[in-house]
Coordinates of C-alpha atoms and ligand atoms in Angstrom, one line a residue:
M1 CA -6.2 105.6 -27.8
N2 CA -3.7 104.4 -25.2
E3 CA -3.1 100.7 -25.0
D4 CA -4.0 98.7 -21.9
V5 CA -1.2 96.6 -20.4
A6 CA -2.0 93.7 -18.0
I7 CA 0.9 92.9 -15.6
V8 CA 1.0 89.5 -14.0
G9 CA 2.4 89.9 -10.5
A10 CA 2.3 92.8 -8.1
G11 CA 5.8 92.4 -6.6
I12 CA 8.3 95.2 -6.7
V13 CA 9.1 94.5 -10.4
G14 CA 5.4 94.4 -11.5
L15 CA 4.8 97.7 -9.6
A16 CA 7.8 99.4 -11.0
V17 CA 6.7 98.3 -14.5
A18 CA 3.3 99.7 -13.8
H19 CA 4.7 103.0 -12.7
H20 CA 6.9 103.4 -15.8
L21 CA 4.0 102.5 -18.2
Q22 CA 1.8 105.0 -16.5
N23 CA 4.5 107.7 -17.1
E24 CA 3.8 107.0 -20.8
G25 CA 0.1 107.4 -20.4
R26 CA -0.7 103.7 -20.5
R27 CA -3.5 102.2 -18.5
V28 CA -2.3 99.3 -16.5
R29 CA -4.1 96.4 -14.8
L30 CA -2.1 94.3 -12.2
I31 CA -3.2 90.7 -11.7
E32 CA -2.1 89.3 -8.4
R33 CA -3.0 85.9 -6.9
G34 CA -1.9 86.8 -3.3
G35 CA -1.3 90.0 -1.4
V36 CA 0.5 92.9 -3.0
A37 CA 4.3 92.5 -2.5
E38 CA 4.0 89.5 -0.3
G39 CA 6.3 87.4 -2.4
A40 CA 10.1 87.9 -2.5
S41 CA 9.5 91.6 -2.3
F42 CA 8.1 91.4 1.2
G43 CA 11.1 90.5 3.4
N44 CA 14.3 91.1 1.4
A45 CA 17.3 92.9 2.7
G46 CA 16.2 96.3 1.3
A47 CA 19.3 97.2 -0.5
F48 CA 19.7 99.2 -3.7
A49 CA 22.9 97.3 -4.5
F50 CA 23.9 99.2 -7.6
S51 CA 27.5 98.3 -7.1
D52 CA 26.8 94.6 -7.0
I53 CA 27.8 93.9 -10.6
L54 CA 29.6 90.6 -10.1
P55 CA 27.4 87.7 -11.0
L56 CA 27.0 85.0 -8.4
A57 CA 28.3 82.5 -10.9
S58 CA 31.9 83.5 -10.7
P59 CA 35.3 81.7 -10.6
G60 CA 35.4 82.7 -6.9
I61 CA 32.1 81.1 -6.0
L62 CA 33.0 77.9 -7.9
R63 CA 36.1 77.7 -5.6
Q64 CA 34.1 78.5 -2.4
A65 CA 31.1 76.3 -3.1
P66 CA 32.5 72.9 -2.0
K67 CA 33.5 74.4 1.3
W68 CA 30.1 76.0 1.9
L69 CA 28.2 72.9 0.9
I70 CA 29.9 70.9 3.6
D71 CA 28.0 72.9 6.3
P72 CA 24.3 72.0 6.0
L73 CA 23.3 75.3 7.5
G74 CA 26.0 77.3 5.7
P75 CA 25.7 80.0 3.1
L76 CA 24.9 77.6 0.2
A77 CA 22.8 74.5 0.6
I78 CA 21.1 72.0 -1.7
P79 CA 18.6 69.7 -0.1
P80 CA 19.5 66.2 -1.3
S81 CA 15.9 65.5 -2.5
Y82 CA 16.2 68.5 -4.9
L83 CA 19.6 67.8 -6.3
P84 CA 18.4 65.8 -9.3
R85 CA 16.0 68.6 -10.2
I86 CA 18.5 71.4 -9.9
L87 CA 21.4 69.6 -11.7
P88 CA 20.8 71.1 -15.2
W89 CA 20.7 74.6 -13.6
L90 CA 23.9 73.9 -11.7
V91 CA 25.6 72.9 -15.0
R92 CA 24.5 76.2 -16.6
F93 CA 25.6 78.0 -13.4
W94 CA 29.0 76.4 -13.7
R95 CA 29.3 77.4 -17.3
A96 CA 28.3 80.9 -16.5
G97 CA 31.1 81.1 -14.0
Q98 CA 33.8 80.4 -16.5
V99 CA 36.1 83.5 -16.9
D100 CA 35.0 84.6 -20.4
R101 CA 31.2 84.4 -19.6
F102 CA 31.7 85.9 -16.2
R103 CA 33.3 89.0 -17.8
Q104 CA 30.5 89.2 -20.4
S105 CA 27.9 89.1 -17.6
I106 CA 29.7 91.8 -15.7
A107 CA 29.5 94.1 -18.7
V108 CA 25.8 93.5 -19.1
Q109 CA 25.1 93.8 -15.4
S110 CA 27.0 97.1 -15.2
A111 CA 24.9 98.5 -18.1
L112 CA 21.7 97.3 -16.4
M113 CA 22.8 98.8 -13.1
R114 CA 23.5 102.2 -14.7
V115 CA 20.0 102.2 -16.0
A116 CA 18.6 100.9 -12.7
S117 CA 20.3 103.5 -10.7
Q118 CA 19.1 106.4 -12.8
A119 CA 15.6 105.0 -13.1
M120 CA 15.4 104.4 -9.4
E121 CA 16.4 108.0 -8.6
V122 CA 13.6 109.3 -10.9
M123 CA 11.0 106.8 -9.6
V124 CA 11.8 107.5 -6.0
R125 CA 11.4 111.3 -6.6
D126 CA 8.3 111.0 -8.8
A127 CA 6.5 108.6 -6.5
S128 CA 7.5 110.6 -3.4
L129 CA 9.4 107.8 -1.9
S130 CA 12.6 109.7 -0.9
A131 CA 11.7 109.7 2.8
Q132 CA 12.0 105.9 2.7
V133 CA 15.5 105.7 1.2
R134 CA 18.7 105.9 3.3
T135 CA 22.1 106.7 1.6
D136 CA 24.5 105.5 4.3
G137 CA 26.4 103.0 2.3
N138 CA 27.4 99.4 2.9
L139 CA 30.3 98.0 4.9
Q140 CA 31.6 94.6 3.8
L141 CA 33.7 92.9 6.5
Y142 CA 36.7 90.6 6.5
E143 CA 38.2 88.4 9.2
S144 CA 41.7 88.5 7.8
E145 CA 43.9 90.5 5.4
A146 CA 44.0 87.3 3.3
E147 CA 40.2 87.4 2.9
L148 CA 40.4 91.1 1.8
A149 CA 43.2 90.2 -0.6
A150 CA 41.0 87.4 -2.1
A151 CA 38.2 89.9 -2.6
Q152 CA 40.5 92.5 -4.3
P153 CA 40.1 91.3 -7.9
G154 CA 36.4 91.8 -7.6
W155 CA 36.9 95.3 -6.3
E156 CA 39.3 96.0 -9.2
M157 CA 36.5 95.0 -11.6
R158 CA 34.1 97.3 -9.8
A159 CA 36.7 100.1 -10.0
A160 CA 37.0 99.6 -13.7
E161 CA 33.2 100.2 -13.9
G162 CA 33.6 103.5 -12.0
I163 CA 32.2 102.2 -8.7
P164 CA 33.7 104.1 -5.7
F165 CA 34.7 102.2 -2.6
Q166 CA 37.3 102.5 0.2
H167 CA 39.1 99.8 2.1
V168 CA 39.1 100.7 5.8
R169 CA 40.8 99.4 9.0
G170 CA 41.3 100.5 12.6
V171 CA 39.7 103.7 13.7
R172 CA 37.9 104.3 10.4
L173 CA 36.4 100.8 10.6
A174 CA 35.3 101.4 14.2
E175 CA 33.7 104.7 13.2
L176 CA 31.7 103.2 10.4
Q177 CA 30.4 100.5 12.7
P178 CA 31.2 100.7 16.5
G179 CA 30.9 97.5 18.5
L180 CA 32.1 95.0 15.9
S181 CA 33.8 91.9 17.1
P182 CA 37.6 92.3 16.9
R183 CA 37.7 89.2 14.6
F184 CA 37.0 91.7 11.8
V185 CA 40.2 93.3 10.8
A186 CA 39.2 95.2 7.7
G187 CA 36.2 96.3 5.7
T188 CA 35.2 97.9 2.3
F189 CA 32.9 100.8 2.4
T190 CA 30.7 101.5 -0.6
P191 CA 29.2 105.0 0.0
H192 CA 26.7 105.0 -2.9
W193 CA 24.9 101.9 -1.7
K194 CA 21.4 102.7 -0.4
T195 CA 18.8 100.9 1.6
V196 CA 15.1 101.4 2.1
D197 CA 13.3 101.8 5.4
D198 CA 11.5 98.5 4.8
P199 CA 11.1 96.8 1.4
Y200 CA 7.5 95.9 2.0
H201 CA 6.5 99.4 3.0
F202 CA 8.5 100.8 0.0
A203 CA 6.5 98.5 -2.3
L204 CA 3.2 99.3 -0.7
A205 CA 3.9 103.0 -1.1
L206 CA 4.7 102.5 -4.8
F207 CA 1.4 100.5 -5.1
D208 CA -0.6 103.3 -3.5
Q209 CA 1.0 105.7 -6.0
V210 CA 0.2 103.4 -9.0
M211 CA -3.4 103.0 -7.8
A212 CA -3.8 106.8 -7.2
R213 CA -2.7 107.3 -10.8
G214 CA -5.6 105.1 -12.1
A215 CA -4.2 101.5 -12.1
A216 CA -6.7 98.6 -11.6
I217 CA -5.9 95.5 -9.6
E218 CA -7.5 92.1 -10.4
P219 CA -7.2 89.4 -7.7
G220 CA -6.5 86.0 -9.2
E221 CA -4.0 83.6 -10.6
V222 CA -3.2 83.6 -14.3
V223 CA -3.1 80.1 -15.5
R224 CA -3.0 80.6 -19.3
I225 CA -1.9 83.3 -21.6
E226 CA -3.4 83.4 -25.1
P227 CA -1.9 86.1 -27.4
S228 CA -3.7 86.8 -30.7
G229 CA -3.0 89.3 -33.5
S230 CA -4.4 92.3 -31.7
S231 CA -4.6 91.5 -28.0
V232 CA -3.7 89.0 -25.3
R233 CA -6.2 87.1 -23.2
L234 CA -5.1 86.1 -19.7
H235 CA -7.2 83.2 -18.2
L236 CA -7.6 83.2 -14.5
S237 CA -8.0 80.1 -12.3
G238 CA -11.6 81.0 -11.4
G239 CA -12.6 80.8 -15.1
T240 CA -12.7 84.5 -15.8
S241 CA -10.3 86.3 -18.1
V242 CA -8.7 89.7 -18.7
V243 CA -8.0 91.0 -22.2
A244 CA -5.4 93.6 -22.8
A245 CA -3.4 94.9 -25.8
R246 CA -0.2 93.7 -24.1
A247 CA 0.9 91.6 -21.1
V248 CA 4.0 91.7 -19.0
I249 CA 4.9 88.6 -17.0
A250 CA 6.4 89.8 -13.7
A251 CA 5.5 86.7 -11.6
G252 CA 9.0 86.4 -10.0
A253 CA 10.0 82.8 -9.2
W254 CA 6.7 81.5 -10.5
S255 CA 7.2 82.8 -14.1
R256 CA 8.6 79.7 -15.6
P257 CA 5.4 77.8 -16.4
L258 CA 3.8 80.9 -18.0
A259 CA 6.9 81.4 -20.2
Q260 CA 6.8 77.7 -21.1
Q261 CA 3.3 78.1 -22.5
L262 CA 4.6 80.9 -24.7
G263 CA 7.3 78.6 -26.2
D264 CA 10.2 79.7 -23.9
T265 CA 12.0 77.1 -21.8
V266 CA 13.7 79.3 -19.3
P267 CA 15.9 77.7 -16.7
L268 CA 14.4 79.8 -13.9
E269 CA 15.0 78.3 -10.4
T270 CA 14.7 79.8 -7.0
E271 CA 17.4 80.6 -4.6
R272 CA 15.6 80.5 -1.3
G273 CA 16.8 83.0 1.2
Y274 CA 16.2 83.3 5.0
N275 CA 16.3 85.9 7.6
T276 CA 15.2 87.0 11.1
T277 CA 13.9 90.6 11.8
L278 CA 14.7 91.6 15.3
P279 CA 12.8 94.4 17.0
P280 CA 14.0 98.0 16.5
G281 CA 16.9 98.8 18.9
A282 CA 18.3 95.3 18.9
F283 CA 21.7 96.9 18.0
D284 CA 23.0 100.3 17.2
L285 CA 23.5 99.5 13.6
K286 CA 24.9 102.4 11.5
R287 CA 24.4 101.0 8.1
Q288 CA 24.0 97.7 6.3
L289 CA 26.8 95.3 7.0
T290 CA 27.8 92.4 4.7
F291 CA 29.5 89.3 6.1
G292 CA 30.6 88.1 2.6
G293 CA 32.5 85.0 3.9
H294 CA 29.3 83.9 5.7
G295 CA 26.8 84.8 3.0
F296 CA 24.6 87.2 4.9
V297 CA 23.9 90.8 5.7
V298 CA 22.5 92.8 8.6
T299 CA 20.3 95.7 7.7
P300 CA 18.9 98.5 9.8
L301 CA 15.2 99.0 8.9
S302 CA 12.5 101.2 10.4
T303 CA 10.8 97.9 11.4
G304 CA 13.9 96.4 13.1
I305 CA 17.3 94.8 12.4
R306 CA 17.1 92.2 9.6
V307 CA 19.7 89.4 9.7
G308 CA 19.9 87.1 6.8
G309 CA 20.7 85.9 3.3
A310 CA 22.1 82.5 2.3
V311 CA 21.1 80.5 -0.7
E312 CA 19.1 77.2 -0.5
L313 CA 18.5 75.6 -3.9
G314 CA 15.4 73.8 -2.9
G315 CA 12.7 74.7 -5.4
L316 CA 9.2 76.2 -4.7
K317 CA 7.6 73.3 -2.8
L318 CA 9.9 72.1 0.0
A319 CA 8.9 73.4 3.5
P320 CA 11.2 76.2 4.8
N321 CA 14.0 75.1 7.1
Y322 CA 14.1 78.0 9.6
K323 CA 17.2 76.5 11.2
R324 CA 19.0 78.5 8.5
S325 CA 17.6 81.8 9.9
A326 CA 18.6 80.7 13.4
A327 CA 22.1 79.7 12.3
M328 CA 22.7 83.2 10.7
L329 CA 21.4 84.9 13.9
T330 CA 23.8 82.9 16.0
K331 CA 26.7 84.0 13.9
A332 CA 25.5 87.6 13.9
A333 CA 25.4 87.6 17.7
A334 CA 29.1 86.5 17.7
F335 CA 30.0 89.2 15.1
L336 CA 28.0 92.0 16.9
P337 CA 28.5 91.4 20.6
G338 CA 25.5 92.8 22.5
L339 CA 23.0 92.1 19.6
K340 CA 19.7 91.4 21.3
T341 CA 18.5 88.2 19.6
E342 CA 15.1 87.9 21.3
G343 CA 11.7 88.6 19.7
G344 CA 12.7 88.0 16.1
R345 CA 10.4 87.2 13.1
Q346 CA 11.7 84.5 10.7
W347 CA 11.0 84.6 7.0
M348 CA 11.9 82.7 3.8
G349 CA 11.6 84.2 0.3
F350 CA 12.0 82.8 -3.2
R351 CA 14.6 84.7 -5.2
P352 CA 13.8 84.2 -8.9
S353 CA 17.2 83.2 -10.4
L354 CA 18.7 82.4 -13.7
P355 CA 22.1 80.6 -13.8
D356 CA 24.0 83.7 -15.2
S357 CA 22.5 86.1 -12.5
L358 CA 20.9 88.2 -15.2
P359 CA 17.1 88.7 -15.5
V360 CA 14.9 88.0 -18.5
I361 CA 13.7 91.3 -20.0
G362 CA 12.1 91.2 -23.5
P363 CA 9.5 89.7 -25.7
S364 CA 8.2 86.1 -25.6
R365 CA 8.7 83.7 -28.5
A366 CA 5.0 83.4 -29.1
S367 CA 4.2 87.1 -29.4
S368 CA 5.8 90.5 -29.1
R369 CA 2.6 91.5 -27.2
V370 CA 3.7 89.5 -24.2
L371 CA 6.9 90.7 -22.5
Y372 CA 8.9 89.2 -19.7
A373 CA 10.3 91.0 -16.6
F374 CA 11.4 88.3 -14.2
G375 CA 14.4 86.5 -12.9
H376 CA 16.2 89.2 -11.0
G377 CA 17.7 86.9 -8.4
H378 CA 19.4 88.8 -5.6
L379 CA 18.8 92.2 -7.2
G380 CA 15.0 92.5 -7.9
L381 CA 14.5 95.6 -5.7
T382 CA 17.7 97.2 -7.0
Q383 CA 16.7 96.6 -10.7
S384 CA 13.0 97.1 -10.4
A385 CA 12.9 100.7 -11.7
G386 CA 15.4 99.9 -14.4
T387 CA 13.3 97.0 -15.6
G388 CA 10.2 99.3 -15.7
R389 CA 12.2 101.8 -17.8
L390 CA 13.3 99.1 -20.3
I391 CA 9.9 97.5 -20.6
A392 CA 8.5 101.0 -21.3
D393 CA 11.2 101.5 -24.0
I394 CA 10.3 98.2 -25.6
I395 CA 6.6 98.9 -25.7
A396 CA 7.1 102.5 -27.0
G397 CA 9.4 101.1 -29.8
R398 CA 12.4 103.2 -28.5
T399 CA 15.9 101.9 -28.8
P400 CA 16.9 100.8 -25.3
P401 CA 20.0 102.3 -23.7
F402 CA 22.0 99.1 -24.2
D403 CA 21.8 95.9 -26.2
L404 CA 19.1 93.8 -24.5
S405 CA 19.9 90.5 -26.4
P406 CA 21.9 89.1 -23.4
L407 CA 18.6 89.3 -21.4
R408 CA 16.4 87.5 -23.9
A409 CA 14.5 84.4 -22.8
N410 CA 16.1 82.0 -25.2
R411 CA 19.7 82.8 -24.4
F412 CA 20.4 79.5 -22.8
Ligands
FAD501 C1 16.6 86.9 1.8 C2 16.5 87.8 0.6 C3 17.2 89.0 0.5 C4 17.1 89.8 -0.6 N1 17.7 91.1 -0.6 C5 17.7 91.9 -1.6 C6 18.2 93.2 -1.6 O1 18.7 93.6 -0.6 N2 18.1 93.9 -2.7 C7 17.6 93.5 -3.9 O2 17.6 94.2 -4.9 N3 17.0 92.3 -3.9 C8 17.0 91.5 -2.8 N4 16.4 90.2 -2.9 C9 15.8 89.8 -4.1 C10 14.4 90.4 -4.3 O3 13.7 90.3 -3.2 C11 13.7 89.8 -5.5 O4 14.6 89.8 -6.6 C12 12.5 90.6 -5.9 O5 11.7 90.8 -4.8 C13 11.7 90.0 -7.0 O6 10.6 90.7 -7.2 P1 9.4 90.2 -8.2 O7 8.4 91.3 -8.3 O8 10.1 89.7 -9.5 O9 8.9 88.9 -7.5 P2 7.9 88.7 -6.2 O10 8.1 89.8 -5.2 O11 8.0 87.3 -5.7 O12 6.5 89.0 -6.9 C14 5.9 88.1 -7.8 C15 4.4 88.2 -7.6 O13 3.8 87.4 -8.6 C16 2.6 86.8 -8.1 N5 2.3 85.7 -9.0 C17 3.1 84.6 -9.2 N6 2.5 83.8 -10.1 C18 1.3 84.4 -10.4 C19 0.2 84.1 -11.3 N7 0.3 83.0 -12.1 N8 -0.9 84.9 -11.4 C20 -0.9 86.0 -10.6 N9 0.1 86.4 -9.8 C21 1.2 85.6 -9.7 C22 3.1 86.4 -6.7 O14 2.0 86.1 -5.8 C23 4.0 87.5 -6.3 O15 3.2 88.5 -5.5 C24 16.4 89.4 -1.8 C25 15.7 88.2 -1.7 C26 15.8 87.4 -0.6 C27 15.0 86.1 -0.6

């Protein structure tokens, strides 16, 4: 008889895990305390950023960070009240940014991205999601030749991993995105970068597919996980419980206390990100634009033009500071003259982030019946299908396509 798998969290990662387990004939039950895909998966920038293999913790970021931190509404912020809480994470982040560890993380991230890209292609096809995916690439923009030169070592590392890109200027730059402010003198075009029409719609369409293939959904909050020799009992806050042969924790930024109960102290924090979604037609945007020096992107979606990014290391409880969304919108209006900035919807989301920019994928300390699939930081949409594929490999007892030990929960 097929095993039942309970999946905690119906964000894009939990849904992709469900899809992959169904491919193997397993019966899945999603347990979700809120709305489906209403966490970080709701309002992200919608990119399949398969070429984004450089961890955030990098020698470059460590150089940039002090400058960014000076501007309270800049690309990186730490609310003073949260500084003592985040300090141990920052120390690990700093260590992860040292050259040798940075290079190791790139190797692991590249291997994960290769799996993610293949698995996403298959999932998009099998779940009939192709109509929601655009393959028009990404254009990263620079305000000076010096800024491009500073980015060049990162592009060389990507080239070494076989990632195609093209530096562009002049007419070619203007073709790729007409109407840019002349302050941008160069760009890098990555043609294989993809975006979805809208990340929430993409996740809901996957949810519909998973449900149509027989998944169950249980509304409720998992508060305790109790593995035994032959099963796992998941206790919900209302006093009921779900029993399954295995469980997968895909609770995004909220996964840490569940892992803690299972004997794993994981330094999972949240990088809060902000954006504004302007009505469709706010700008004739040809593809996703990245303003790397300012820490945000502008994405064309079917539901509008989404302007945002930034990182606020402020934990799960502080109220959102939407001045951050507004600050990025003001910059975007200067970068894209003619951008209609009225009528936008602001949003803040909790990226689930580990200091080395790699997720946790693998078994818990307490029991191999409970697996982790969380901590994808800036890349959860991109790596969702790859994570589903790896979890399916682990459960089936197959050798995964690369060594997963750098993704284990106790690596810190
Ligand atoms: C501004 C911004 C832009 C981004 N852009 C991109 C991008 O372009 N490309 C990309 O790949 N990624 C991007 N990301 C990151 C991406 O959104 C996340 O990595 C991804 O959504 C994480 O998915 P998840 O399923 O792990 O978490 P979530 O989507 O947060 O889902 C977790 C779910 O678990 C549920 N849950 C939590 N605890 C419990 C519990 N105890 N019991 C039951 N349910 C529980 C929550 O309610 C939630 O629905 C961006 C993020 C932000 C904030």
